[in-house]
């Protein structure tokens, strides 16, 4: 490209202003996109950044630049946080390959590798806990990367992201990476408020264009009539005709006199072959069910699909054997290992949370090495694991949310289809929706074209957070800190909009009042009598309740007398005034509701904090002491509060209370493992606790009864103070965990648990997390028993599956 002298000068001046960006840029395989350059310039200028861009657009380049800047400063450190352990493990491996094992560490709760390194990858919870305990590892911290920061909206774990953002030292620069969200500017405004200089960089450009198709029967149709970048694109007429023909009733006769039948949905085996012939592999099929993913793999294999060469099969076999050589021979059959490996050798796999973590890791490795051609996955795969495909297939546009089947949102559609198109490999990506009865092409097109993906806070104070913040900042400053949360920021913005609406409605009310003005008297009072009369007339009286019927009759007679005697009753424009009055009262009701909503939202987070503080004062975790200088009492943590500060989990206060009251001192290691499982397990919907007779015997049942009594005590006071309630205990997995820690074989434990190996490992990891906490925060026999229980649980498949989400 020939540049003029002035253009060459401008580029040279740009390089001089941003030397670090230019040096980093020169070492990249691809030239940086505009949004990446803008983000790097912001970081080089010493600002924090929020980067919102589509999946696969290259947001992580910005994080890599932050690592690059860190390594250029011999005294700086960077933390790279991710929402799940699988992502942390993946990012750790990538950074080790770039900078060497001596410079990179990993902290995921159950894994600790080189924590003193200058680059440390960790889950967000680990960083939150480090901040609360004032870890020495925070010294010299220059940057924190928050990958997948839109996870802040997660209703279970999202609050952790806000805690970290609010409490990180002010000098630490934040690199927030988000999927495309429709309120990125709002989130950026909040970051600017709580973190200082923060630049918001939004890109909706996909480096690899994405094309949408609909499979009707065995024929693939483009969703749109043209592949242009126009905002409003026409639905493909050929698709509309194909769908119309498929909807035709089977009783209609075609030209040849035969019956026309709707196009049958293509089975998965032929579907995969169609994609293979069209050179649209590798593909990810998103199926919103674990069982559905496993069934799909079996169907494709039974069809006889073979997508790999002999050389690829040999490589797959070698990788599988290398990763799984520590599995016990007696466990292989239980885990379905041989069927799983056979499917892999055909180039087909499932990927979902019910799988053994090591199996999932193998699937990810094989897919990244282009050895797997088709993966049937649940939506958890869309969370940022590096598994882009040429094609993404959606068999349904609805999923089960635990209660009913609901349509997927535009944000979910964008996240899922965003996996299609591998930068540097594919020139384009493809999203295929399989048509089914009732699906409207126009609705599919609307879903594909929307970019509505709002980021909403899920933040709420907890007991552990309350004690930690009061210990760190004191009560009043903590209230101010909580009022700076994104939750309150959004609530306050909503209040501004509500207040504006209330003002508009109050103006309208004045107009309505003027329109119903009556020269003969107070029409407002007259309309109030009419409204009361209508309400009383609608009242229902139970048959046989003569007293109520007489009272109602007397009241009706009195109101009718008042109405007839009121001067407005004889006004010739009475009904016209009444219509305005009806509008007035309707709007007044709505305005009153809006005012109550404003009152509810204003300071909502701080009000919850105040109630939690009151509860913790009553239970002896906080104490109030007179402060002669300030004139107001000072609230601080007691010795029991210090214990609660170091317990993390949904039932944090209940655990602290049980330790404090020594409810578990007589438990042996196996019984304590079962108890910790009870305190961490989240049952499936409609799952009921087993009878006491099905639980471990002896001291366990006594300790469980006392723990449940204590939960009931807490539940009453939580209800009284209107704070978030502690979830009831879930005992379904207690006996299987007891058996596992007692050395029972995997097959028997999984049979008793009635769950997959992957799910059992996940809950075992949660149990281990609580046991490890007990081993640290408790003292004496309980701490020793907890450490012994950890050793018993950490065996077999639990011991060597460290990448669980």
Short mmCIF file of N, CA and C in Angstrom, two decimals, residues 220-377:
data_model
loop_
_atom_site.label_atom_id
_atom_site.label_comp_id
_atom_site.label_asym_id
_atom_site.label_seq_id
_atom_site.Cartn_x
_atom_site.Cartn_y
_atom_site.Cartn_z
N UNK A 220 -31.24 -27.56 3.19
CA UNK A 220 -30.71 -26.42 3.91
C UNK A 220 -31.06 -25.15 3.15
N UNK A 221 -31.71 -24.19 3.84
CA UNK A 221 -32.11 -22.92 3.22
C UNK A 221 -31.45 -21.77 3.96
N UNK A 222 -31.00 -20.76 3.22
CA UNK A 222 -30.53 -19.53 3.86
C UNK A 222 -31.70 -18.88 4.58
N UNK A 223 -31.44 -18.31 5.75
CA UNK A 223 -32.51 -17.63 6.49
C UNK A 223 -32.91 -16.34 5.80
N UNK A 224 -31.91 -15.64 5.26
CA UNK A 224 -32.17 -14.34 4.62
C UNK A 224 -32.04 -14.47 3.10
N UNK A 225 -32.69 -13.56 2.42
CA UNK A 225 -32.68 -13.58 0.96
C UNK A 225 -31.34 -13.12 0.40
N UNK A 226 -30.57 -12.34 1.19
CA UNK A 226 -29.29 -11.86 0.71
C UNK A 226 -28.29 -11.91 1.85
N UNK A 227 -27.02 -11.91 1.51
CA UNK A 227 -25.96 -12.00 2.51
C UNK A 227 -25.31 -10.65 2.75
N UNK A 228 -26.07 -9.60 2.53
CA UNK A 228 -25.51 -8.26 2.72
C UNK A 228 -25.51 -7.91 4.19
N UNK A 229 -24.88 -6.79 4.51
CA UNK A 229 -24.82 -6.35 5.90
C UNK A 229 -25.95 -5.43 6.28
N UNK A 230 -27.03 -5.42 5.47
CA UNK A 230 -28.14 -4.52 5.76
C UNK A 230 -28.78 -4.88 7.09
N UNK A 231 -29.23 -3.84 7.80
CA UNK A 231 -29.84 -4.08 9.11
C UNK A 231 -31.16 -4.82 8.96
N UNK A 232 -31.97 -4.41 7.99
CA UNK A 232 -33.26 -5.09 7.79
C UNK A 232 -33.13 -5.97 6.55
N UNK A 233 -33.10 -7.27 6.79
CA UNK A 233 -32.94 -8.22 5.69
C UNK A 233 -34.21 -9.03 5.53
N UNK A 234 -34.52 -9.34 4.28
CA UNK A 234 -35.74 -10.10 3.98
C UNK A 234 -35.55 -11.57 4.30
N UNK A 235 -36.61 -12.19 4.83
CA UNK A 235 -36.59 -13.63 5.01
C UNK A 235 -36.61 -14.27 3.63
N UNK A 236 -35.83 -15.30 3.44
CA UNK A 236 -35.69 -15.98 2.16
C UNK A 236 -37.04 -16.53 1.68
N UNK A 237 -37.54 -16.09 0.51
CA UNK A 237 -38.83 -16.61 0.02
C UNK A 237 -38.81 -18.13 -0.17
N UNK A 238 -37.66 -18.68 -0.60
CA UNK A 238 -37.59 -20.14 -0.76
C UNK A 238 -37.82 -20.85 0.57
N UNK A 239 -37.30 -20.27 1.65
CA UNK A 239 -37.51 -20.85 2.98
C UNK A 239 -38.99 -20.80 3.35
N UNK A 240 -39.63 -19.65 3.08
CA UNK A 240 -41.05 -19.51 3.41
C UNK A 240 -41.88 -20.53 2.65
N UNK A 241 -41.53 -20.77 1.38
CA UNK A 241 -42.27 -21.75 0.58
C UNK A 241 -42.04 -23.17 1.12
N UNK A 242 -40.79 -23.46 1.49
CA UNK A 242 -40.48 -24.80 2.02
C UNK A 242 -41.22 -25.06 3.32
N UNK A 243 -41.27 -24.04 4.18
CA UNK A 243 -41.97 -24.19 5.46
C UNK A 243 -43.48 -24.32 5.21
N UNK A 244 -43.97 -23.53 4.27
CA UNK A 244 -45.40 -23.61 3.94
C UNK A 244 -45.78 -24.99 3.43
N UNK A 245 -44.92 -25.58 2.58
CA UNK A 245 -45.19 -26.92 2.07
C UNK A 245 -45.16 -27.95 3.18
N UNK A 246 -44.25 -27.74 4.14
CA UNK A 246 -44.14 -28.69 5.25
C UNK A 246 -45.34 -28.62 6.17
N UNK A 247 -45.97 -27.44 6.21
CA UNK A 247 -47.15 -27.29 7.08
C UNK A 247 -48.41 -27.86 6.44
N UNK A 248 -48.34 -28.11 5.11
CA UNK A 248 -49.54 -28.57 4.40
C UNK A 248 -50.05 -29.86 5.02
N UNK A 249 -51.36 -29.96 5.28
CA UNK A 249 -51.90 -31.18 5.90
C UNK A 249 -51.69 -32.39 4.99
N UNK A 250 -51.44 -33.56 5.58
CA UNK A 250 -51.13 -34.76 4.80
C UNK A 250 -52.32 -35.23 3.96
N UNK A 251 -53.52 -34.70 4.26
CA UNK A 251 -54.69 -35.12 3.50
C UNK A 251 -54.80 -34.40 2.15
N UNK A 252 -54.00 -33.31 1.96
CA UNK A 252 -54.06 -32.61 0.67
C UNK A 252 -53.41 -33.45 -0.41
N UNK A 253 -54.04 -33.47 -1.59
CA UNK A 253 -53.49 -34.25 -2.69
C UNK A 253 -52.56 -33.38 -3.54
N UNK A 254 -51.43 -33.95 -3.90
CA UNK A 254 -50.51 -33.25 -4.80
C UNK A 254 -50.96 -33.41 -6.24
N UNK A 255 -50.13 -32.93 -7.18
CA UNK A 255 -50.51 -32.97 -8.60
C UNK A 255 -50.72 -34.39 -9.08
N UNK A 256 -49.92 -35.32 -8.57
CA UNK A 256 -50.04 -36.70 -9.05
C UNK A 256 -51.16 -37.46 -8.36
N UNK A 257 -51.91 -36.77 -7.51
CA UNK A 257 -53.02 -37.42 -6.84
C UNK A 257 -52.65 -38.02 -5.51
N UNK A 258 -51.34 -38.09 -5.18
CA UNK A 258 -50.92 -38.65 -3.90
C UNK A 258 -51.06 -37.64 -2.78
N UNK A 259 -50.92 -38.10 -1.55
CA UNK A 259 -51.02 -37.21 -0.40
C UNK A 259 -49.71 -36.47 -0.19
N UNK A 260 -49.76 -35.18 0.10
CA UNK A 260 -48.57 -34.41 0.45
C UNK A 260 -48.30 -34.56 1.94
N UNK A 261 -47.09 -34.89 2.30
CA UNK A 261 -46.73 -35.09 3.70
C UNK A 261 -45.76 -33.99 4.14
N UNK A 262 -45.88 -33.55 5.40
CA UNK A 262 -44.90 -32.59 5.90
C UNK A 262 -43.50 -33.18 5.82
N UNK A 263 -42.50 -32.32 5.56
CA UNK A 263 -41.11 -32.77 5.50
C UNK A 263 -40.68 -33.30 6.86
N UNK A 264 -40.21 -34.56 6.87
CA UNK A 264 -39.80 -35.17 8.14
C UNK A 264 -38.50 -34.53 8.64
N UNK A 265 -38.39 -34.42 9.96
CA UNK A 265 -37.14 -33.91 10.54
C UNK A 265 -36.03 -34.93 10.30
N UNK A 266 -34.90 -34.42 9.91
CA UNK A 266 -33.77 -35.28 9.60
C UNK A 266 -33.18 -35.85 10.89
N UNK A 267 -32.96 -37.16 10.92
CA UNK A 267 -32.31 -37.78 12.09
C UNK A 267 -30.87 -37.28 12.19
N UNK A 268 -30.28 -37.47 13.38
CA UNK A 268 -28.96 -36.87 13.62
C UNK A 268 -27.87 -37.51 12.77
N UNK A 269 -27.97 -38.82 12.54
CA UNK A 269 -26.95 -39.47 11.72
C UNK A 269 -26.89 -38.88 10.32
N UNK A 270 -28.01 -38.88 9.57
CA UNK A 270 -28.02 -38.25 8.24
C UNK A 270 -27.69 -36.75 8.29
N UNK A 271 -28.09 -36.08 9.37
CA UNK A 271 -27.80 -34.65 9.52
C UNK A 271 -26.28 -34.42 9.55
N UNK A 272 -25.58 -35.24 10.34
CA UNK A 272 -24.13 -35.11 10.41
C UNK A 272 -23.50 -35.41 9.05
N UNK A 273 -24.00 -36.42 8.36
CA UNK A 273 -23.47 -36.73 7.02
C UNK A 273 -23.71 -35.58 6.06
N UNK A 274 -24.87 -34.92 6.15
CA UNK A 274 -25.16 -33.77 5.30
C UNK A 274 -24.14 -32.65 5.54
N UNK A 275 -23.84 -32.39 6.83
CA UNK A 275 -22.85 -31.35 7.15
C UNK A 275 -21.47 -31.73 6.64
N UNK A 276 -21.14 -33.01 6.74
CA UNK A 276 -19.84 -33.48 6.27
C UNK A 276 -19.72 -33.27 4.76
N UNK A 277 -20.76 -33.63 4.03
CA UNK A 277 -20.74 -33.49 2.57
C UNK A 277 -20.68 -32.02 2.16
N UNK A 278 -21.31 -31.15 2.95
CA UNK A 278 -21.31 -29.71 2.64
C UNK A 278 -20.07 -29.00 3.17
N UNK A 279 -19.13 -29.77 3.75
CA UNK A 279 -17.88 -29.23 4.31
C UNK A 279 -18.19 -28.17 5.41
N UNK A 280 -19.17 -28.50 6.25
CA UNK A 280 -19.56 -27.60 7.34
C UNK A 280 -19.12 -28.13 8.70
N UNK A 281 -18.23 -29.10 8.72
CA UNK A 281 -17.67 -29.59 9.98
C UNK A 281 -16.32 -28.94 10.21
N UNK A 282 -15.89 -28.81 11.48
CA UNK A 282 -16.51 -29.31 12.71
C UNK A 282 -17.73 -28.50 13.13
N UNK A 283 -18.64 -29.18 13.84
CA UNK A 283 -19.89 -28.54 14.25
C UNK A 283 -20.16 -28.82 15.72
N UNK A 284 -20.82 -27.87 16.35
CA UNK A 284 -21.33 -28.04 17.71
C UNK A 284 -22.85 -28.02 17.64
N UNK A 285 -23.48 -29.10 18.09
CA UNK A 285 -24.94 -29.14 18.22
C UNK A 285 -25.27 -28.76 19.66
N UNK A 286 -26.02 -27.70 19.85
CA UNK A 286 -26.43 -27.32 21.21
C UNK A 286 -27.78 -27.98 21.51
N UNK A 287 -27.76 -28.83 22.53
CA UNK A 287 -28.96 -29.55 22.98
C UNK A 287 -29.13 -29.24 24.46
N UNK A 288 -30.28 -28.72 24.84
CA UNK A 288 -30.45 -28.22 26.21
C UNK A 288 -30.82 -29.33 27.19
N UNK A 289 -30.09 -30.43 27.13
CA UNK A 289 -30.35 -31.57 28.01
C UNK A 289 -29.12 -32.47 28.00
N UNK A 290 -28.66 -32.86 29.19
CA UNK A 290 -27.51 -33.77 29.26
C UNK A 290 -27.83 -35.10 28.62
N UNK A 291 -29.00 -35.68 28.99
CA UNK A 291 -29.39 -36.96 28.42
C UNK A 291 -29.54 -36.86 26.91
N UNK A 292 -30.05 -35.71 26.46
CA UNK A 292 -30.19 -35.49 25.02
C UNK A 292 -28.84 -35.53 24.30
N UNK A 293 -27.81 -34.96 24.93
CA UNK A 293 -26.46 -34.99 24.34
C UNK A 293 -25.95 -36.42 24.23
N UNK A 294 -26.10 -37.19 25.31
CA UNK A 294 -25.63 -38.58 25.30
C UNK A 294 -26.41 -39.42 24.29
N UNK A 295 -27.73 -39.20 24.23
CA UNK A 295 -28.55 -39.93 23.26
C UNK A 295 -28.12 -39.61 21.83
N UNK A 296 -27.80 -38.35 21.58
CA UNK A 296 -27.40 -37.93 20.23
C UNK A 296 -26.12 -38.64 19.80
N UNK A 297 -25.15 -38.76 20.72
CA UNK A 297 -23.90 -39.47 20.39
C UNK A 297 -24.20 -40.92 20.02
N UNK A 298 -25.08 -41.57 20.81
CA UNK A 298 -25.42 -42.97 20.53
C UNK A 298 -26.11 -43.10 19.16
N UNK A 299 -27.01 -42.17 18.85
CA UNK A 299 -27.73 -42.22 17.57
C UNK A 299 -26.77 -42.11 16.39
N UNK A 300 -25.84 -41.18 16.49
CA UNK A 300 -24.90 -40.96 15.38
C UNK A 300 -23.98 -42.17 15.21
N UNK A 301 -23.52 -42.71 16.34
CA UNK A 301 -22.65 -43.89 16.26
C UNK A 301 -23.41 -45.11 15.73
N UNK A 302 -24.66 -45.29 16.17
CA UNK A 302 -25.47 -46.42 15.69
C UNK A 302 -25.77 -46.30 14.20
N UNK A 303 -25.81 -45.08 13.69
CA UNK A 303 -26.04 -44.85 12.26
C UNK A 303 -24.82 -45.30 11.44
N UNK A 304 -23.68 -45.39 12.13
CA UNK A 304 -22.47 -45.84 11.46
C UNK A 304 -21.57 -44.73 10.95
N UNK A 305 -21.80 -43.50 11.46
CA UNK A 305 -20.99 -42.36 11.01
C UNK A 305 -19.53 -42.57 11.38
N UNK A 306 -18.63 -42.32 10.43
CA UNK A 306 -17.18 -42.41 10.67
C UNK A 306 -16.54 -41.15 10.06
N UNK A 307 -16.07 -40.24 10.93
CA UNK A 307 -15.61 -38.93 10.46
C UNK A 307 -14.09 -38.76 10.54
N UNK A 308 -13.40 -39.80 10.99
CA UNK A 308 -11.95 -39.67 11.19
C UNK A 308 -11.18 -40.65 10.31
N UNK A 309 -9.93 -40.29 10.04
CA UNK A 309 -9.04 -41.18 9.30
C UNK A 309 -8.37 -42.15 10.27
N UNK A 310 -7.69 -43.13 9.73
CA UNK A 310 -6.99 -44.09 10.58
C UNK A 310 -5.92 -43.38 11.42
N UNK A 311 -5.21 -42.46 10.82
CA UNK A 311 -4.18 -41.71 11.54
C UNK A 311 -4.79 -40.91 12.69
N UNK A 312 -5.93 -40.26 12.42
CA UNK A 312 -6.60 -39.48 13.46
C UNK A 312 -7.08 -40.39 14.59
N UNK A 313 -7.59 -41.57 14.24
CA UNK A 313 -8.06 -42.49 15.27
C UNK A 313 -6.92 -42.95 16.18
N UNK A 314 -5.77 -43.20 15.59
CA UNK A 314 -4.60 -43.59 16.38
C UNK A 314 -4.19 -42.47 17.34
N UNK A 315 -4.24 -41.23 16.85
CA UNK A 315 -3.87 -40.09 17.70
C UNK A 315 -4.89 -39.90 18.82
N UNK A 316 -6.16 -40.06 18.49
CA UNK A 316 -7.22 -39.95 19.51
C UNK A 316 -7.00 -41.01 20.59
N UNK A 317 -6.76 -42.24 20.19
CA UNK A 317 -6.55 -43.33 21.15
C UNK A 317 -5.37 -43.02 22.07
N UNK A 318 -4.29 -42.49 21.49
CA UNK A 318 -3.10 -42.18 22.30
C UNK A 318 -3.41 -41.08 23.32
N UNK A 319 -4.12 -40.01 22.89
CA UNK A 319 -4.44 -38.89 23.79
C UNK A 319 -5.37 -39.36 24.91
N UNK A 320 -6.38 -40.15 24.55
CA UNK A 320 -7.33 -40.65 25.55
C UNK A 320 -6.59 -41.49 26.59
N UNK A 321 -5.75 -42.40 26.12
CA UNK A 321 -5.04 -43.27 27.05
C UNK A 321 -4.09 -42.47 27.95
N UNK A 322 -3.47 -41.43 27.38
CA UNK A 322 -2.54 -40.61 28.15
C UNK A 322 -3.26 -39.86 29.27
N UNK A 323 -4.45 -39.32 28.98
CA UNK A 323 -5.19 -38.54 29.97
C UNK A 323 -5.87 -39.42 31.02
N UNK A 324 -6.20 -40.65 30.67
CA UNK A 324 -7.04 -41.47 31.57
C UNK A 324 -6.27 -42.65 32.17
N UNK A 325 -4.95 -42.64 32.06
CA UNK A 325 -4.19 -43.81 32.54
C UNK A 325 -4.31 -43.99 34.04
N UNK A 326 -4.70 -42.96 34.79
CA UNK A 326 -4.81 -43.09 36.25
C UNK A 326 -6.17 -43.65 36.68
N UNK A 327 -7.12 -43.79 35.74
CA UNK A 327 -8.43 -44.35 36.10
C UNK A 327 -8.26 -45.82 36.48
N UNK A 328 -8.96 -46.22 37.52
CA UNK A 328 -8.90 -47.61 37.96
C UNK A 328 -9.64 -48.51 36.97
N UNK A 329 -9.09 -49.68 36.71
CA UNK A 329 -9.70 -50.60 35.74
C UNK A 329 -11.13 -50.95 36.13
N UNK A 330 -11.38 -51.14 37.45
CA UNK A 330 -12.73 -51.52 37.88
C UNK A 330 -13.75 -50.39 37.70
N UNK A 331 -13.26 -49.14 37.51
CA UNK A 331 -14.17 -48.01 37.33
C UNK A 331 -14.52 -47.77 35.86
N UNK A 332 -13.73 -48.32 34.93
CA UNK A 332 -13.90 -47.99 33.52
C UNK A 332 -15.28 -48.36 33.00
N UNK A 333 -15.76 -49.55 33.36
CA UNK A 333 -17.08 -49.96 32.90
C UNK A 333 -18.18 -49.08 33.47
N UNK A 334 -18.05 -48.74 34.75
CA UNK A 334 -19.05 -47.88 35.41
C UNK A 334 -19.13 -46.52 34.72
N UNK A 335 -17.99 -46.02 34.28
CA UNK A 335 -17.91 -44.69 33.68
C UNK A 335 -18.30 -44.69 32.20
N UNK A 336 -18.59 -45.85 31.64
CA UNK A 336 -18.91 -45.91 30.21
C UNK A 336 -17.72 -45.57 29.34
N UNK A 337 -16.53 -45.89 29.83
CA UNK A 337 -15.29 -45.46 29.18
C UNK A 337 -15.17 -46.00 27.76
N UNK A 338 -15.47 -47.27 27.55
CA UNK A 338 -15.21 -47.88 26.25
C UNK A 338 -16.14 -47.33 25.17
N UNK A 339 -17.42 -47.12 25.52
CA UNK A 339 -18.35 -46.53 24.55
C UNK A 339 -17.94 -45.09 24.24
N UNK A 340 -17.51 -44.38 25.30
CA UNK A 340 -17.08 -42.99 25.13
C UNK A 340 -15.87 -42.92 24.19
N UNK A 341 -14.89 -43.81 24.40
CA UNK A 341 -13.68 -43.79 23.57
C UNK A 341 -14.00 -44.18 22.12
N UNK A 342 -14.90 -45.15 21.96
CA UNK A 342 -15.27 -45.54 20.59
C UNK A 342 -15.89 -44.37 19.83
N UNK A 343 -16.79 -43.61 20.52
CA UNK A 343 -17.41 -42.45 19.88
C UNK A 343 -16.35 -41.41 19.51
N UNK A 344 -15.41 -41.18 20.42
CA UNK A 344 -14.33 -40.22 20.13
C UNK A 344 -13.57 -40.63 18.88
N UNK A 345 -13.28 -41.92 18.76
CA UNK A 345 -12.52 -42.39 17.60
C UNK A 345 -13.31 -42.24 16.30
N UNK A 346 -14.63 -42.14 16.41
CA UNK A 346 -15.46 -41.84 15.23
C UNK A 346 -15.52 -40.34 14.95
N UNK A 347 -14.98 -39.53 15.89
CA UNK A 347 -15.01 -38.07 15.72
C UNK A 347 -16.22 -37.41 16.34
N UNK A 348 -16.90 -38.12 17.29
CA UNK A 348 -18.16 -37.64 17.87
C UNK A 348 -18.05 -37.65 19.39
N UNK A 349 -18.62 -36.63 20.06
CA UNK A 349 -18.56 -36.58 21.53
C UNK A 349 -19.70 -35.74 22.08
N UNK A 350 -19.94 -35.94 23.37
CA UNK A 350 -20.85 -35.07 24.13
C UNK A 350 -20.00 -34.18 25.03
N UNK A 351 -20.60 -33.07 25.50
CA UNK A 351 -19.90 -32.18 26.43
C UNK A 351 -20.96 -31.53 27.32
N UNK A 352 -20.99 -31.92 28.60
CA UNK A 352 -21.97 -31.34 29.52
C UNK A 352 -21.49 -31.52 30.95
N UNK A 353 -22.16 -30.86 31.88
CA UNK A 353 -21.71 -30.82 33.27
C UNK A 353 -21.84 -32.16 33.98
N UNK A 354 -22.61 -33.10 33.43
CA UNK A 354 -22.75 -34.40 34.07
C UNK A 354 -21.62 -35.36 33.76
N UNK A 355 -20.73 -34.95 32.86
CA UNK A 355 -19.60 -35.82 32.50
C UNK A 355 -18.49 -35.71 33.52
N UNK A 356 -17.69 -36.76 33.60
CA UNK A 356 -16.50 -36.72 34.42
C UNK A 356 -15.61 -35.58 33.91
N UNK A 357 -15.11 -34.72 34.79
CA UNK A 357 -14.31 -33.58 34.32
C UNK A 357 -13.15 -33.95 33.41
N UNK A 358 -12.49 -35.07 33.71
CA UNK A 358 -11.36 -35.46 32.86
C UNK A 358 -11.84 -35.85 31.46
N UNK A 359 -13.07 -36.39 31.36
CA UNK A 359 -13.65 -36.70 30.05
C UNK A 359 -13.91 -35.41 29.27
N UNK A 360 -14.46 -34.41 29.97
CA UNK A 360 -14.71 -33.13 29.32
C UNK A 360 -13.41 -32.50 28.82
N UNK A 361 -12.38 -32.60 29.66
CA UNK A 361 -11.09 -32.02 29.28
C UNK A 361 -10.54 -32.69 28.03
N UNK A 362 -10.68 -34.01 27.92
CA UNK A 362 -10.22 -34.73 26.73
C UNK A 362 -10.99 -34.26 25.50
N UNK A 363 -12.32 -34.10 25.64
CA UNK A 363 -13.14 -33.62 24.52
C UNK A 363 -12.65 -32.25 24.06
N UNK A 364 -12.37 -31.36 25.01
CA UNK A 364 -11.89 -30.02 24.65
C UNK A 364 -10.55 -30.08 23.93
N UNK A 365 -9.64 -30.90 24.43
CA UNK A 365 -8.32 -31.03 23.80
C UNK A 365 -8.44 -31.59 22.38
N UNK A 366 -9.24 -32.63 22.22
CA UNK A 366 -9.40 -33.25 20.90
C UNK A 366 -10.06 -32.30 19.91
N UNK A 367 -11.03 -31.52 20.39
CA UNK A 367 -11.72 -30.58 19.50
C UNK A 367 -10.75 -29.48 19.06
N UNK A 368 -9.96 -28.98 20.01
CA UNK A 368 -8.99 -27.93 19.66
C UNK A 368 -7.94 -28.44 18.68
N UNK A 369 -7.65 -29.73 18.73
CA UNK A 369 -6.67 -30.30 17.80
C UNK A 369 -7.31 -30.75 16.49
N UNK A 370 -8.58 -30.43 16.30
CA UNK A 370 -9.31 -30.72 15.06
C UNK A 370 -9.51 -32.22 14.83
N UNK A 371 -9.44 -33.00 15.90
CA UNK A 371 -9.65 -34.44 15.79
C UNK A 371 -11.11 -34.82 15.97
N UNK A 372 -11.86 -34.03 16.70
CA UNK A 372 -13.31 -34.24 16.84
C UNK A 372 -14.02 -33.39 15.79
N UNK A 373 -15.05 -33.96 15.20
CA UNK A 373 -15.77 -33.26 14.13
C UNK A 373 -17.16 -32.79 14.56
N UNK A 374 -17.76 -33.49 15.53
CA UNK A 374 -19.10 -33.14 16.00
C UNK A 374 -19.15 -33.27 17.52
N UNK A 375 -19.61 -32.22 18.17
CA UNK A 375 -19.81 -32.26 19.63
C UNK A 375 -21.25 -31.87 19.93
N UNK A 376 -21.93 -32.70 20.72
CA UNK A 376 -23.29 -32.40 21.19
C UNK A 376 -23.15 -31.83 22.60
N UNK A 377 -23.52 -30.58 22.79
CA UNK A 377 -23.19 -29.89 24.04
C UNK A 377 -24.40 -29.16 24.61
#
